[in-house]
Tab-separated table of C-alpha atoms in Angstrom:
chain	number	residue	atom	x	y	z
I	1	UNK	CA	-17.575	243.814	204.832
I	2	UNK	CA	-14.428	243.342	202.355
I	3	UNK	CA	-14.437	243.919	198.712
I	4	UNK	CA	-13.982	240.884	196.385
I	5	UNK	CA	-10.897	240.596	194.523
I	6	UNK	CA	-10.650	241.662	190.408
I	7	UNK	CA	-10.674	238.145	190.149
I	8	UNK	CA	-13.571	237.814	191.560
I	9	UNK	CA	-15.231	240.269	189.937
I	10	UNK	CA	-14.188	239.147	186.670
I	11	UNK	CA	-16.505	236.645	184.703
I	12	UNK	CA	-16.020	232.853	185.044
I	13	UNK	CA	-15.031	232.965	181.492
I	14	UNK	CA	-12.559	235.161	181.125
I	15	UNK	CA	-11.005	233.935	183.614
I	16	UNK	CA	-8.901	231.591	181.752
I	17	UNK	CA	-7.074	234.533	179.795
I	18	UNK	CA	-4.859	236.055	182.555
I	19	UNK	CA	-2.938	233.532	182.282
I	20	UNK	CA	-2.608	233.175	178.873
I	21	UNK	CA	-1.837	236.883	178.660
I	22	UNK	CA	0.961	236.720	180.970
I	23	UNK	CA	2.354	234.071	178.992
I	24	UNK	CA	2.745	235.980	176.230
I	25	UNK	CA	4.363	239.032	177.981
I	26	UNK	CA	6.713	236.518	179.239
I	27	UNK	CA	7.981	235.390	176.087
I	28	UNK	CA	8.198	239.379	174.574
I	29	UNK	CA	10.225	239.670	177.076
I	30	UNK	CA	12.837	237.082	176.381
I	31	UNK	CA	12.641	237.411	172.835
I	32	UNK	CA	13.395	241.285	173.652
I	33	UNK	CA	16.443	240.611	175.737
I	34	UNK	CA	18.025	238.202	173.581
I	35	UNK	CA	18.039	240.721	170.191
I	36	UNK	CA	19.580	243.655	172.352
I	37	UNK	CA	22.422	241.395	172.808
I	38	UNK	CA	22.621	239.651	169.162
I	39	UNK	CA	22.073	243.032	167.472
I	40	UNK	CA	25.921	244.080	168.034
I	41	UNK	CA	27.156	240.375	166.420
I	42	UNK	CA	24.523	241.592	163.238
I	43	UNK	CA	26.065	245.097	162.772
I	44	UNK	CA	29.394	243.766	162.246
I	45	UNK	CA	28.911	240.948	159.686
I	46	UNK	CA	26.654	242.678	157.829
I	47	UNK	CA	27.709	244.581	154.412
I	48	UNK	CA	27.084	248.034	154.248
I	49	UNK	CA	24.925	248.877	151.875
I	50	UNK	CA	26.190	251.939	149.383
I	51	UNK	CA	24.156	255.026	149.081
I	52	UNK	CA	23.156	255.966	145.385
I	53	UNK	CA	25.017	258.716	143.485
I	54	UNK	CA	25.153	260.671	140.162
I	55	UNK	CA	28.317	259.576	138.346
I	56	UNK	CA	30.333	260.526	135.003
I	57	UNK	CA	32.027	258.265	133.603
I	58	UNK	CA	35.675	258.808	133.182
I	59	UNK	CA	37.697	256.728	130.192
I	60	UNK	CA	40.138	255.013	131.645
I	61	UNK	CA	43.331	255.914	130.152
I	62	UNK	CA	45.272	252.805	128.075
I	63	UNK	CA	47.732	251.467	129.571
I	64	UNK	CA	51.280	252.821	128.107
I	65	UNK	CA	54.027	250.397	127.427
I	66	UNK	CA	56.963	250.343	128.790
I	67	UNK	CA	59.995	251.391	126.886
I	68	UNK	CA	61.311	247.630	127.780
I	69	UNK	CA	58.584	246.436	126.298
I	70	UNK	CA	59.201	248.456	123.122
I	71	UNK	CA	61.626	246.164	120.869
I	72	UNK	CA	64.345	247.381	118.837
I	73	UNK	CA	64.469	248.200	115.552
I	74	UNK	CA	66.894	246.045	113.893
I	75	UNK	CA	70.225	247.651	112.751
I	76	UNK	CA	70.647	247.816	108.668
I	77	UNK	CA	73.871	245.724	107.961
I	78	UNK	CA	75.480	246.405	104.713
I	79	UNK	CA	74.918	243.297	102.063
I	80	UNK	CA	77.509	241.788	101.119
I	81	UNK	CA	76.562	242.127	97.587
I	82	UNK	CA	74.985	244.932	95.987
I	83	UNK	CA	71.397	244.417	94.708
I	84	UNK	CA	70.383	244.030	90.897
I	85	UNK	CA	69.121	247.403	89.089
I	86	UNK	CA	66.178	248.130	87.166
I	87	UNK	CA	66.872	248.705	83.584
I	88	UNK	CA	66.330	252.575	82.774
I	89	UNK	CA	63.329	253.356	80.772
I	90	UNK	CA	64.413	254.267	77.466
I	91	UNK	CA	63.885	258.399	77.231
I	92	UNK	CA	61.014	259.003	75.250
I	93	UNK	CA	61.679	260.337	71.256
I	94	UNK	CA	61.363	264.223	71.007
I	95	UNK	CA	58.130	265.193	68.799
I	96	UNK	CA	59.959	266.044	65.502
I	97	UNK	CA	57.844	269.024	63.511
I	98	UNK	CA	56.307	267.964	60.484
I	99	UNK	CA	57.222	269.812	57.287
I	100	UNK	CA	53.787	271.725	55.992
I	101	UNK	CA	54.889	270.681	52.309
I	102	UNK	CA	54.342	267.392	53.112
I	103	UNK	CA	50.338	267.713	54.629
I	104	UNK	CA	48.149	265.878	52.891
I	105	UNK	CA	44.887	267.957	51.003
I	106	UNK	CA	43.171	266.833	54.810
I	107	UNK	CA	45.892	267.862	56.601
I	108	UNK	CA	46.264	271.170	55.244
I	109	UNK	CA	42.261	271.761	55.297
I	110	UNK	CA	42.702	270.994	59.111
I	111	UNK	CA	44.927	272.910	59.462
I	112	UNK	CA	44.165	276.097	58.624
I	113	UNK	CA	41.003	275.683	60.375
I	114	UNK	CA	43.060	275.205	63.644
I	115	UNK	CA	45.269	278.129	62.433
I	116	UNK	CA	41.350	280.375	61.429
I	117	UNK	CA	40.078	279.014	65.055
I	118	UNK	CA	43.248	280.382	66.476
I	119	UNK	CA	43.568	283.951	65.103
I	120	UNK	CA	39.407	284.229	66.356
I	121	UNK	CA	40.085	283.110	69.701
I	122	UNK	CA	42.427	286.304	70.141
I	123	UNK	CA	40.791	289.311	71.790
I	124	UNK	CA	40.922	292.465	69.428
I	125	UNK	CA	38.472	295.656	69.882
I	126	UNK	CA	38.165	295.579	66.316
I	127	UNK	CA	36.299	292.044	66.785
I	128	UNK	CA	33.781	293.885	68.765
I	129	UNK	CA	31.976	295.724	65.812
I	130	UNK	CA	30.436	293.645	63.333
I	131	UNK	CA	29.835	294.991	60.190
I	132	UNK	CA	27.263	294.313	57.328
I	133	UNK	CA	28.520	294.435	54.213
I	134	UNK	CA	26.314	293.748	50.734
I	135	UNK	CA	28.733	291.087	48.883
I	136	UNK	CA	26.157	290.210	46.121
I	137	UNK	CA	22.577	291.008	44.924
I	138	UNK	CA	20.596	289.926	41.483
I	139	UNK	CA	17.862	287.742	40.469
I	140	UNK	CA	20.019	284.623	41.540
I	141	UNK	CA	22.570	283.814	44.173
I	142	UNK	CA	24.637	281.096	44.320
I	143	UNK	CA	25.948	279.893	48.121
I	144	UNK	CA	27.117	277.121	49.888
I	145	UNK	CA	30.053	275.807	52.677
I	146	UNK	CA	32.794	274.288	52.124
I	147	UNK	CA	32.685	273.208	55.602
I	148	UNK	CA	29.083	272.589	55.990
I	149	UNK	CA	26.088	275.183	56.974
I	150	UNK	CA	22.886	275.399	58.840
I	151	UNK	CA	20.035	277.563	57.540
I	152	UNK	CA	18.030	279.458	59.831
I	153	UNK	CA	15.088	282.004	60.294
I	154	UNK	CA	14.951	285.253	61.782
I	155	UNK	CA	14.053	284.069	65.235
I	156	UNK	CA	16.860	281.260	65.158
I	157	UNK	CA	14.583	278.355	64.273
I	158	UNK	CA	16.591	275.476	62.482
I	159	UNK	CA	15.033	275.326	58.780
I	160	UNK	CA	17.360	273.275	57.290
I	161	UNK	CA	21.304	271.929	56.998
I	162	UNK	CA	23.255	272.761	54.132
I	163	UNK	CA	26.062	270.164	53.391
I	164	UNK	CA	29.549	270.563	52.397
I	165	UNK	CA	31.152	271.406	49.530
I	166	UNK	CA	27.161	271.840	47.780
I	167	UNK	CA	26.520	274.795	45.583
I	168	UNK	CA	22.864	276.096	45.610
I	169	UNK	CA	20.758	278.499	43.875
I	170	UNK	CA	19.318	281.407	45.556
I	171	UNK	CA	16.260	282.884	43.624
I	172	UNK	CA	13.103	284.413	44.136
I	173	UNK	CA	10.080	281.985	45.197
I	174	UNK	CA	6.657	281.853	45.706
I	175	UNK	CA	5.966	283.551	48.582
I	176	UNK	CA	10.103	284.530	49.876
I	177	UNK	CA	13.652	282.844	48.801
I	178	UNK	CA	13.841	279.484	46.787
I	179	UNK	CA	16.694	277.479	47.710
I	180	UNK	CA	17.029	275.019	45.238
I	181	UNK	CA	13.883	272.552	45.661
I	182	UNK	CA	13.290	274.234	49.411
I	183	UNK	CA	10.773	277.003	49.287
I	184	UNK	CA	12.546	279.689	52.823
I	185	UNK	CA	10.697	283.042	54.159
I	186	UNK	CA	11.934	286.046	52.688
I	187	UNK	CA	14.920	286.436	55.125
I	188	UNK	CA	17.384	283.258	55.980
I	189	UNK	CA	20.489	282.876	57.823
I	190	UNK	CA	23.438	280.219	56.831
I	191	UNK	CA	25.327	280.115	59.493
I	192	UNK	CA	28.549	277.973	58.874
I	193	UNK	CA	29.840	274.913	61.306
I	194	UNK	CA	32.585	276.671	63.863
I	195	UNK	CA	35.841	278.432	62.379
I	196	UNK	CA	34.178	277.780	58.526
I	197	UNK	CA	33.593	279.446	55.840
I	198	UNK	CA	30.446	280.572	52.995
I	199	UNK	CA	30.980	280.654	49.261
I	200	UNK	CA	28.991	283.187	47.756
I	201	UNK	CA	29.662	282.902	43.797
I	202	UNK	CA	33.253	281.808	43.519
I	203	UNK	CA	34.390	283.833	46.582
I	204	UNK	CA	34.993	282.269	50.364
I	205	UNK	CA	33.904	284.601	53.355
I	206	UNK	CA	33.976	284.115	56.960
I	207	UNK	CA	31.223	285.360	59.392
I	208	UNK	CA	27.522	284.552	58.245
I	209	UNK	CA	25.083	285.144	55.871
I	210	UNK	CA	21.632	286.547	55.206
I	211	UNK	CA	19.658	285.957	52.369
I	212	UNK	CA	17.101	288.522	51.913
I	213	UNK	CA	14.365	290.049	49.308
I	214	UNK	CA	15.133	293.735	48.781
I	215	UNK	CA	14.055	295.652	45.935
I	216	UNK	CA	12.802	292.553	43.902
I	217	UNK	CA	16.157	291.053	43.727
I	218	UNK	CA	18.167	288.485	46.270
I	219	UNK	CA	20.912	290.210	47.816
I	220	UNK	CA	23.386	288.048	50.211
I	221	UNK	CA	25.107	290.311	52.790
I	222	UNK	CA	28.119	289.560	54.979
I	223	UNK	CA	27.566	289.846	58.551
I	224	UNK	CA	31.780	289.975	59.780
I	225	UNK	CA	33.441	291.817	62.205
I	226	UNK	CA	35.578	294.824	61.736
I	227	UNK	CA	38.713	292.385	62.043
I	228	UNK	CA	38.601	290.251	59.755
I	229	UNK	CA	36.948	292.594	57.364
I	230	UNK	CA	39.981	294.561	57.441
I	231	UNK	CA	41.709	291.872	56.945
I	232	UNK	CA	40.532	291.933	53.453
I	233	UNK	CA	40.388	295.144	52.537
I	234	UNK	CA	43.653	295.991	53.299
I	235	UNK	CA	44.899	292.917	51.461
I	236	UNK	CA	42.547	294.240	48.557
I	237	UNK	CA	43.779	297.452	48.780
I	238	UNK	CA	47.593	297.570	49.110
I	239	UNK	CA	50.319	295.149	48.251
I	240	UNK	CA	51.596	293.029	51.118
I	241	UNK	CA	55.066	293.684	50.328
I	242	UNK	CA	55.027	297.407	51.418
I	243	UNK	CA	56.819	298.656	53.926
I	244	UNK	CA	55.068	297.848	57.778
I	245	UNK	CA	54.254	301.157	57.773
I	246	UNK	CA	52.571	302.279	54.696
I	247	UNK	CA	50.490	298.729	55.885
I	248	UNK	CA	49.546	300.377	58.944
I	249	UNK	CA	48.230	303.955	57.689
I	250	UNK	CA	46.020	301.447	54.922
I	251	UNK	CA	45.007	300.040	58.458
I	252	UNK	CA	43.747	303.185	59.870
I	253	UNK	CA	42.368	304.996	56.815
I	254	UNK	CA	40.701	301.594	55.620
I	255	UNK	CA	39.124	301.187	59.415
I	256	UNK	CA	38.091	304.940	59.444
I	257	UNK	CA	36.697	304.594	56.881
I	258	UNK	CA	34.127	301.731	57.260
I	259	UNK	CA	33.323	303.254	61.105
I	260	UNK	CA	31.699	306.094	58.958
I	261	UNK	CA	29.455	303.578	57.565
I	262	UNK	CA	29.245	301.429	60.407
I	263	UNK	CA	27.150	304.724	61.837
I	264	UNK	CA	26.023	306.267	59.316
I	265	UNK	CA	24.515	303.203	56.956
I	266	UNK	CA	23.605	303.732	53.330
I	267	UNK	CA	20.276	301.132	53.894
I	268	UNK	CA	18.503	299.879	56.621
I	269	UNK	CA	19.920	296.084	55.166
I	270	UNK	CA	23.629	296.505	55.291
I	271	UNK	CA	26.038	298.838	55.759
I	272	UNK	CA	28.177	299.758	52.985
I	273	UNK	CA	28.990	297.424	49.642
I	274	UNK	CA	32.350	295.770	48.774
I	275	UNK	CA	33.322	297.153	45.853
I	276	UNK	CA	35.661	299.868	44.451
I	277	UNK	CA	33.031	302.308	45.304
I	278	UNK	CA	33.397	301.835	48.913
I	279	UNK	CA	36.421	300.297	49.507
I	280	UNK	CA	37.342	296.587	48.110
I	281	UNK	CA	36.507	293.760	50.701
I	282	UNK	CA	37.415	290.543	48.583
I	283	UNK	CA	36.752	287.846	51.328
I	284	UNK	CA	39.423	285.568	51.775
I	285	UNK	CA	41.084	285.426	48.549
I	286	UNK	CA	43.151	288.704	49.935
I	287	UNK	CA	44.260	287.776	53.356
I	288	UNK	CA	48.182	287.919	53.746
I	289	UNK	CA	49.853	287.707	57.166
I	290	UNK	CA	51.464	291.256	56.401
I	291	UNK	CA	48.699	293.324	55.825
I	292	UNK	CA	46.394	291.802	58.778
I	293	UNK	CA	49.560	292.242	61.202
I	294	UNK	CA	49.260	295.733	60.554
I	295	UNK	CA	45.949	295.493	61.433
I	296	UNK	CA	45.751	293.669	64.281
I	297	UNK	CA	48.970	296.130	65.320
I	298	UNK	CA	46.576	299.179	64.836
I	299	UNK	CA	43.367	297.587	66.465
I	300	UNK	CA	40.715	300.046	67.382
I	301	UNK	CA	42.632	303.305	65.867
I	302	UNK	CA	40.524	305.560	63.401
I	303	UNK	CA	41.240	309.199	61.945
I	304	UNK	CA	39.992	311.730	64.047
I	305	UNK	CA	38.648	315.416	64.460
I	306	UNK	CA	37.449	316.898	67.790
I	307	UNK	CA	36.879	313.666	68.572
I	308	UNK	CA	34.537	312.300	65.319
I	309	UNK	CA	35.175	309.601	62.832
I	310	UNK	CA	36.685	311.479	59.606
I	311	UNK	CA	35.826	309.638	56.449
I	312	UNK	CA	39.372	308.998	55.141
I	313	UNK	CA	39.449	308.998	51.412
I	314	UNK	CA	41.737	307.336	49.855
I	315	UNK	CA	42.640	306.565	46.214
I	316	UNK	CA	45.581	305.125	44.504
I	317	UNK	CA	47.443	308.286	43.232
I	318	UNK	CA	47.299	312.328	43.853
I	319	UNK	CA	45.775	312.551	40.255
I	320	UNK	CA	42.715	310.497	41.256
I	321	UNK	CA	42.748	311.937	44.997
I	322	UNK	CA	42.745	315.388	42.971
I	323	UNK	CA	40.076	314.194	40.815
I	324	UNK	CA	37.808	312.392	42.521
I	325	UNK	CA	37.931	313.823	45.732
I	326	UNK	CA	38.736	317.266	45.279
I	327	UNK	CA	42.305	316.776	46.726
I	328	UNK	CA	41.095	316.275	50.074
I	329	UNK	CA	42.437	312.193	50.703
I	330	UNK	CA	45.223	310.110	50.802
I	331	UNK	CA	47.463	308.907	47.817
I	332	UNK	CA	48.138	304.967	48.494
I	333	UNK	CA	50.715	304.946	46.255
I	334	UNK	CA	52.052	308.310	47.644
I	335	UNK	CA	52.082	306.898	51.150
I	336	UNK	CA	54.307	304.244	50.143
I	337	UNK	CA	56.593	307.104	49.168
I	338	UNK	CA	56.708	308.591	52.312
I	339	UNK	CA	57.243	305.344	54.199
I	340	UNK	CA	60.314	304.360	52.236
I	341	UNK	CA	61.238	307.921	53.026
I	342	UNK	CA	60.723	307.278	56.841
I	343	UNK	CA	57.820	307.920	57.639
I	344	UNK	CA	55.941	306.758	60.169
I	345	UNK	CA	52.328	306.004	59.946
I	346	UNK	CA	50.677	308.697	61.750
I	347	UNK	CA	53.192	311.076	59.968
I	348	UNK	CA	51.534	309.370	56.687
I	349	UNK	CA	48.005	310.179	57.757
I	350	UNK	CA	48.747	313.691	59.122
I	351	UNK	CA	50.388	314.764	56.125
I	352	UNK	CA	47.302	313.721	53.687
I	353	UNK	CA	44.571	314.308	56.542
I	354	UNK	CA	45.964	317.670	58.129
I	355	UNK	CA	44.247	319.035	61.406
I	356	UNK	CA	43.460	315.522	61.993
I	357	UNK	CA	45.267	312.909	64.509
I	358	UNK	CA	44.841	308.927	65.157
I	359	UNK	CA	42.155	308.700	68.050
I	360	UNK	CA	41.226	305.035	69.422
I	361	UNK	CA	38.453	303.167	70.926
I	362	UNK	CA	39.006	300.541	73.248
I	363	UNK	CA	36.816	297.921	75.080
I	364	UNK	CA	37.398	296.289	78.262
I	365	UNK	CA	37.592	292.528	77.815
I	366	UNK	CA	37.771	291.124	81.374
């Protein structure tokens, strides 16, 4: 018996799809065959596609010219004519000084506050002490600026403005000082505009002022420093037409003097008085450019003994030193002796104030 054929075995209706199925694998085939030999012709016209990449970028450097490129400077050529010039300026007029005789009452008020602003701006050691000195006391005071004031309590507070060239009375009030109409506390300051001066009675000062009630009475004390204070006395005490160095032993016995006080006070409100007494401080009035040059030349020197402040009395003769003092201070008029004689200053002041010798203080001003 023989077997029947897989196509007999099949089903009638799948018969039908051998065929198709061979058809297909057929045409794979072809298809097949004909890319294996196009694929070549493909490689070669087709781009190449680039790969991706990290990249910096790099400037690209400008392009430099060529020195052909470059043109010429042109060549200066002399002309033929010479150009115009500028007229010169005219030089400017030197400043020609003015002659002080001819200020006017302004003028000269200006300036010798420039000249007063001046002189204060100039360091001294003997600006560095300020000394209070009782100028005036009684049941009334007169005061006032010439430049203008400002009137102030003890803690700085503004009370009022005093203005210039106004006199006022000082006298006890109800309850402290009465300024004029203006009841104050019991302690004022007038402190004058910068580089001015206070009038107390017919005097000028520099410095400031308090006002205070002491003792049942108004007392108006200088508050100056140890400059310009001697700057008074010394004109007070001496003639300015002495010799430069009689001046300067005035200086030193003068500022010896008021240290004593300066340290030692004679009441808790001031410091020493201004009178004869002490030693005569006369505010402005007896300022000369002599005696405070020997001041200023002597700045910060004092009589001294193992070191201490002596208190250098002075009088105007020997019979008055002898008198007064027992012989043991310096004769003003006898020290303008020895100066004429040659002296020098510090021989001056060790001959009347033996064992002694001219010490100094100093302060450091930067």
């Amino acid at each position: 018996m023989s077997l029947p054929s897989p196509m007999q075995t099949l089903r009638p209706h799948l018969r039908w799809l051998l065929p198709l199925a061979a058809g297909i694998l057929s045409l794979v085939l072809t298809l097949a065959f004909h890319y294996r030999h196009q694929l070549p012709l493909l490689a070669e016209v087709e781009p190449a596609v680039p790969q991706a990449s990290l990249s910096v970028a790099v400037p690209t450097p400008a392009p430099v010219a060529s020195p052909a490129a470059v043109p010429a400077p042109p060549s200066a050529t002399p002309s033929p004519t010479p150009s115009p010039k500028a007229p010169a300026s005219p030089a400017p007029a030197k400043p020609q000084p003015v002659d002080p005789a001819q200020y006017t009452a302004e003028e000269k008020a200006l300036n010798e506050q420039a000249k007063r602003r001046f002189k204060q701006s100039i360091p001294s050691v003997d600006g560095m002490v300020e000394m209070q000195v009782a100028i005036a006391s009684g049941s009334v005071v007169t005061v006032g600026s010439p430049d203008g004031a400002t009137l102030h309590d003890e803690s700085g507070a503004l009370l009022a403005e005093m203005p210039a060239k106004e006199l006022y009375t000082a006298q006890m009030g109800a309850s402290g000082i009465a300024l004029g109409s203006t009841e104050l506390p019991s302690v004022v300051w007038l402190e004058p505009s910068f580089g001015g001066l206070l009038q107390v009675g017919d005097r000028l000062y520099r410095g400031s002022l308090m006002l205070a009630v002491h003792k049942g009475e108004i007392w108006a004390v200088n508050y100056i420093n140890l400059r310009e204070y001697l700057h008074s006395v010394v004109g007070s005490e001496v003639s300015p037409s002495w010799p430069a160095e009689a001046l300067k032993a005035q200086a030193v016995a003068a500022r010896s003097y008021a240290l004593t006080y300066y340290f030692r006070p004679v009441s808790s409100l001031y410091h020493m008085g201004s009178d004869e007494y002490y030693q005569v401080y006369s505010g402005i009035g007896r300022e000369a450019p002599e005696t405070s040059a020997a001041v200023d030349a002597t700045a910060g020197e004092f009589v001294s003994y193992r070191g201490g402040i002596v208190e250098s009395l002075y009088a105007a003769s020997d019979d008055i030193v002898a008198e007064a003092f027992e012989g043991k201070g310096m004769s003003q008029l006898g020290a303008l002796d020895l100066a004429k004689g040659g002296y020098s200053y510090h021989q001056i002041l060790s001959h009347y104030y033996p064992t002694t010798g001219v010490a100094r203080f100093e302060a450091d001003f930067e």
